[in-house]
Coordinates of C-alpha atoms in Angstrom, one line a residue:
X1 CA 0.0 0.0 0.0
X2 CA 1.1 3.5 -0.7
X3 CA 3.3 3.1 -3.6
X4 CA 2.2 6.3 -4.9
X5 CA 1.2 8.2 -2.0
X6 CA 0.1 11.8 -2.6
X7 CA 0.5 11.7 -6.4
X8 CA -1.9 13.6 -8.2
X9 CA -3.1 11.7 -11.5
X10 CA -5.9 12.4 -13.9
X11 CA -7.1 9.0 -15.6
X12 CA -9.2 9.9 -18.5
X13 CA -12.1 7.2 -19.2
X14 CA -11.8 6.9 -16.1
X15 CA -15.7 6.6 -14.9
X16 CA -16.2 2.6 -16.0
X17 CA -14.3 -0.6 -17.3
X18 CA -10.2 -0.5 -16.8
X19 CA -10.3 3.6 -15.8
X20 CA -12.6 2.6 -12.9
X21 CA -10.8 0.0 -12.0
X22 CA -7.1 2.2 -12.1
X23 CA -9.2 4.8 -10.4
X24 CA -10.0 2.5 -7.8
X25 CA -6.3 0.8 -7.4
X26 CA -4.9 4.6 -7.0
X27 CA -6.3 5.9 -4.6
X28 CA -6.4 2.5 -2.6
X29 CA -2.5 3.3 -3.0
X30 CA -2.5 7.0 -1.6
X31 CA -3.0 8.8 -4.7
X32 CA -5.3 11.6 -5.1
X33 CA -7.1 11.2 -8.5
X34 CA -9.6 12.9 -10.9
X35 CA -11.7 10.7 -12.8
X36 CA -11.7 11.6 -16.2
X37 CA -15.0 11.2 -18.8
X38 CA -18.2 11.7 -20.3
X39 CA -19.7 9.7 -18.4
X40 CA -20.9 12.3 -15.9
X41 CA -23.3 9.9 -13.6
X42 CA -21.0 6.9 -13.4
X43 CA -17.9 9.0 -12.8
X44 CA -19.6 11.0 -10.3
X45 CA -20.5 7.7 -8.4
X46 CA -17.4 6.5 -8.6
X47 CA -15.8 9.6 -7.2
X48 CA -18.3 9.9 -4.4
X49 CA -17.6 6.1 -3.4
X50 CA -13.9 6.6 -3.7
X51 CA -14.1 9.8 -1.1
X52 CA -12.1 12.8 -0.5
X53 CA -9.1 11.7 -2.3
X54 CA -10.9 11.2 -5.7
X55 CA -12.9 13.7 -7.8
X56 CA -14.7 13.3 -11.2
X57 CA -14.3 16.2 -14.3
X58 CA -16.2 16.2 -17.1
X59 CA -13.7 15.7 -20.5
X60 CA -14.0 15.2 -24.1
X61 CA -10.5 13.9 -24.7
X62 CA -10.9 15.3 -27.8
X63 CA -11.6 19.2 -26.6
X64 CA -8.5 21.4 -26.1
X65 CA -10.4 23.7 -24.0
X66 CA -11.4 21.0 -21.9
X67 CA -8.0 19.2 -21.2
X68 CA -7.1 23.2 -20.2
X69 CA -10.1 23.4 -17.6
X70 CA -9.7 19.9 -16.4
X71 CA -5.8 20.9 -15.3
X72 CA -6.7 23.9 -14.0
X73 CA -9.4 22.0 -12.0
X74 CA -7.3 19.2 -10.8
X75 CA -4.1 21.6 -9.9
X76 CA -6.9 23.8 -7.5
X77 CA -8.2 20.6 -6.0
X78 CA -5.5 18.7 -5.6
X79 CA -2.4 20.3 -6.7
X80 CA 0.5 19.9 -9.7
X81 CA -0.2 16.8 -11.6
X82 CA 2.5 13.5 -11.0
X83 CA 0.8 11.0 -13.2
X84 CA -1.8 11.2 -16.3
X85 CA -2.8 7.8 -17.7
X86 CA -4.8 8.1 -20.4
X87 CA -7.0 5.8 -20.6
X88 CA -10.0 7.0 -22.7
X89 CA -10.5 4.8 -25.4
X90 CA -13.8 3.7 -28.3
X91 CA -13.6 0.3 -30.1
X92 CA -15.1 -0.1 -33.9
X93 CA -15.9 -3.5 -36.0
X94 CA -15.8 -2.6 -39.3
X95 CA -13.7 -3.3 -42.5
X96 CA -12.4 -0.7 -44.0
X97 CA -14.6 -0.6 -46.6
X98 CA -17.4 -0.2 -44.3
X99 CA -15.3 2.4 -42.5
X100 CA -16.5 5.9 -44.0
X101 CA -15.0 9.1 -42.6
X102 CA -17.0 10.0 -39.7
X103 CA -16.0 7.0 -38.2
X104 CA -12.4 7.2 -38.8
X105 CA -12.2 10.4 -37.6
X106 CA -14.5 9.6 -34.2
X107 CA -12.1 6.7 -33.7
X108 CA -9.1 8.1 -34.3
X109 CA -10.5 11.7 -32.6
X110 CA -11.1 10.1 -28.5
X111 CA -8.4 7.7 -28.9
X112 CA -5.2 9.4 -30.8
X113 CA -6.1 13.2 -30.6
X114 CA -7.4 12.8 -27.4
X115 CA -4.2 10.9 -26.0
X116 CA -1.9 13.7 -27.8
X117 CA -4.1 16.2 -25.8
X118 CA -3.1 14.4 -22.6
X119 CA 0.9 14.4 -23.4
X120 CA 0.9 18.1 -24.6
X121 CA -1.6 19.9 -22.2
X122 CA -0.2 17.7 -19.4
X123 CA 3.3 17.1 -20.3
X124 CA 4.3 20.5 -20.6
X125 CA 3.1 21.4 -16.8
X126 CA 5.4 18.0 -15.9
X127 CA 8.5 19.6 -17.6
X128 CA 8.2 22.5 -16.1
X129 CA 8.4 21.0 -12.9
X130 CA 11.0 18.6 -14.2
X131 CA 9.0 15.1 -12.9
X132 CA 6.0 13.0 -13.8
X133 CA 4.7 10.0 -15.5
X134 CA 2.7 9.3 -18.4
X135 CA 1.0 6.3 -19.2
X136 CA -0.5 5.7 -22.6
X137 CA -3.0 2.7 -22.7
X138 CA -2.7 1.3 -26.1
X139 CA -3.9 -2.4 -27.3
X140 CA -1.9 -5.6 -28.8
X141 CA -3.5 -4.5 -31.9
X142 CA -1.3 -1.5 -31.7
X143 CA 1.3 -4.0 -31.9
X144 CA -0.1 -6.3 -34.8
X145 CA -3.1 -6.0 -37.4
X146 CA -6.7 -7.0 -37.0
X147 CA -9.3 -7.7 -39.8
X148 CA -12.7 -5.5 -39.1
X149 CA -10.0 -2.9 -36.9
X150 CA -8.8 -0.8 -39.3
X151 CA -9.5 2.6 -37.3
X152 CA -9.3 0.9 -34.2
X153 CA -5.5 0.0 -34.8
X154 CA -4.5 2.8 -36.8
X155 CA -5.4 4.8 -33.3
X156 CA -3.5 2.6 -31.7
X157 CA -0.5 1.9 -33.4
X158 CA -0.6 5.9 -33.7
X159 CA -0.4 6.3 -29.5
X160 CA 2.5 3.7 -29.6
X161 CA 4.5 6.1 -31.9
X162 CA 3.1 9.1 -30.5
X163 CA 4.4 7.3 -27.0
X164 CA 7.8 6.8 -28.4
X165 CA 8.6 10.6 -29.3
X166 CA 7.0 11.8 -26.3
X167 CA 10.0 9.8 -24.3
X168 CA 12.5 11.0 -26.1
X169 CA 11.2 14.8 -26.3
X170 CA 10.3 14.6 -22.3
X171 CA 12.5 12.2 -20.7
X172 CA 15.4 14.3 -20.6
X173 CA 13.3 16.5 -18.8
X174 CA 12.5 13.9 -16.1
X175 CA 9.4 13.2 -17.2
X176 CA 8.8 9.4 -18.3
X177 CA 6.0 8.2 -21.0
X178 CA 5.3 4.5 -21.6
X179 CA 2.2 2.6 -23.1
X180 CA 0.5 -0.5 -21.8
X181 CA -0.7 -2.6 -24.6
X182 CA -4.1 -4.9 -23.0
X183 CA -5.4 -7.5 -24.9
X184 CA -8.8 -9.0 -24.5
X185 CA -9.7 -7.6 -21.3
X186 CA -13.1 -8.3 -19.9
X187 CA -14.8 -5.0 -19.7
X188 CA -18.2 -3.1 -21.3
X189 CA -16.1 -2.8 -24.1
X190 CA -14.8 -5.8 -24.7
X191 CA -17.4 -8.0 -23.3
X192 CA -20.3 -5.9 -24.2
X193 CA -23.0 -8.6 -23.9
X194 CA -21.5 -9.3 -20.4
X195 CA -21.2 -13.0 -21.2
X196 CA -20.3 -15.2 -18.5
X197 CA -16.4 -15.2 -18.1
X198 CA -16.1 -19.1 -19.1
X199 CA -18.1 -18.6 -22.0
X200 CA -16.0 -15.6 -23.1
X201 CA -12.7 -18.1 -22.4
X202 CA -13.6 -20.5 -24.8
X203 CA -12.9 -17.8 -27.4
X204 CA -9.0 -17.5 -26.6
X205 CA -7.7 -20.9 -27.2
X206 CA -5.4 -18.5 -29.2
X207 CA -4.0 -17.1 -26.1
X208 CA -1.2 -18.7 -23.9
X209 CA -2.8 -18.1 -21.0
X210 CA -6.0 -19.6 -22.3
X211 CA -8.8 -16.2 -20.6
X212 CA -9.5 -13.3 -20.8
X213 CA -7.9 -10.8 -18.7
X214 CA -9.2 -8.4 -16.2
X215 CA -9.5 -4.7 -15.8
X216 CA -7.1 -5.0 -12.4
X217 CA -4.6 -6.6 -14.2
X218 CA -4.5 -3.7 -16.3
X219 CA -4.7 -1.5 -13.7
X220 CA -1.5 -2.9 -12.1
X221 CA 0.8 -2.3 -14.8
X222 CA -0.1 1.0 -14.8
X223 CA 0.7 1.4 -11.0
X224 CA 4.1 -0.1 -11.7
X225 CA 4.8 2.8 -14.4
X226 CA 2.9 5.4 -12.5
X227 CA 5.1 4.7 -9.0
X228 CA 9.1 4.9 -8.6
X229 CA 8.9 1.2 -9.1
X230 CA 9.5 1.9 -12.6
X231 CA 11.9 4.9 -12.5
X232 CA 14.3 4.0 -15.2
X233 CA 11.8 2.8 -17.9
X234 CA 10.8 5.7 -20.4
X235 CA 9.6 4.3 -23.8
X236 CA 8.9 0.9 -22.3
X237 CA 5.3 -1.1 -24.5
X238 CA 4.5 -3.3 -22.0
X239 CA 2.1 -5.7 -23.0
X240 CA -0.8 -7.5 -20.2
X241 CA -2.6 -9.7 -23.2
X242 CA -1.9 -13.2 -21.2
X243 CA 0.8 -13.9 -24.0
X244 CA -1.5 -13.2 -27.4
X245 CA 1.6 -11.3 -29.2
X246 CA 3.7 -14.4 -28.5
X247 CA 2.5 -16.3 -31.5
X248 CA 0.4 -18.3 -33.1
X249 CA -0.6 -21.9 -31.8
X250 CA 0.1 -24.7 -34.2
X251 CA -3.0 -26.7 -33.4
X252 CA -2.1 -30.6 -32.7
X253 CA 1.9 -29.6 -32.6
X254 CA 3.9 -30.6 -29.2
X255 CA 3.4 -27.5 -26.6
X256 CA -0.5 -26.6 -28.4
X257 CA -3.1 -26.8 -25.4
X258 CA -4.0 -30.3 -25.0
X259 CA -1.0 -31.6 -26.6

């Protein structure tokens, strides 16, 4: 407990799914955190059942204006910012054929522009005070393709370069960005039928690990690059997908499950 004990963090998307669940792990670890969405009623539940150390902002990730008043907010409640993890994300199944423009752009809107948003607007207030840590929650499909993802990846693959230059632009500056790359995680979002958890596990046979994963494990990594636990990675993609990037099962080959 404690392991980032009076750090001040915004988590954008922070009102439901993996953002609730980072929300929830923070402050259990003495941070002080503003939940971060859209979502007005859920985030201002969550705030009010997380107490005095947590409080919820309305943001569009992808408004300017609104990353500026959400700082200015957080910095009066709370103080200067130590850790923005952002979080916010939307998910699209469609090919690109059936992708027209308006979707692209939504997609790419919340989760690239609104994650550059996050690393400028916040960033530059970390620089000035020469510490902080950023943590950009990507996907495994910013790490591979996936048919009927096409705006879904593009986003992001984009925050894992946009991740990459931000490290090198603020890390001399003793401000360290790093992305977190989830895979199936069982959330509204990625279980939005809310199957049972054993039904969903049947469908990742592809996957080492052989389930779906959970917002808190998620949640954890982030902890780890948010707290001095992780004080020399900068640039680090760290991937919590129970081993789906490793490769692809042979079925009926030695080491396949049931082999």
């Amino acid at each position: 407990m404690g392991r980032i004990k009076d750090k001040i963090t915004i988590v954008t998307g922070g009102a439901r799914g993996m953002g609730a669940a980072t929300c929830r792990l923070f402050v259990a670890e003495g941070a002080k955190v503003m939940i971060a969405d859209v979502l007005d009623e859920d985030g201002a539940k969550l705030a009010a059942e997380l107490g005095a150390n947590a409080a919820f902002g309305h943001l569009d990730v992808r408004d300017e204006d609104q990353w500026q008043a959400l700082v200015a907010e957080t910095e009066s409640r709370f103080g200067p910012i130590d850790v923005l993890v952002n979080n916010a994300g939307v998910l699209l199944f469609k090919t690109i054929r059936d992708t027209d423009k308006a979707d692209f752009e939504r997609v790419t809107g919340i989760n690239l522009t609104g994650t550059f948003l996050g690393v400028r607007t916040v960033g530059a207030r970390m620089c000035e005070r020469g510490r902080g840590s950023i943590v950009n929650i990507s996907s495994a499909d910013g790490m591979k393709g996936a048919n009927g993802l096409g705006a879904y990846c593009a986003s992001k693959w984009g925050i894992r370069g946009l991740t990459r230059v931000a490290a090198m632009e603020y890390g001399h500056k003793g401000v360290r960005v790093n992305s977190v790359h989830p895979g199936g995680i069982d959330t509204a979002m990625g279980n939005p039928y809310a199957e049972a958890k054993t039904d969903v596990n049947k469908r990742y046979t592809m996957v080492p690990m052989q389930r779906v994963g959970d917002s808190e494990e998620v949640a954890k990594t982030s902890l780890f690059l948010a707290s001095d636990d992780s004080s020399y990675l900068c640039g680090a993609e760290i991937a919590v997908d129970g081993g789906m990037l490793t490769g692809q099962y042979y079925v009926g080959f030695p080491g396949a499950p049931g082999v």
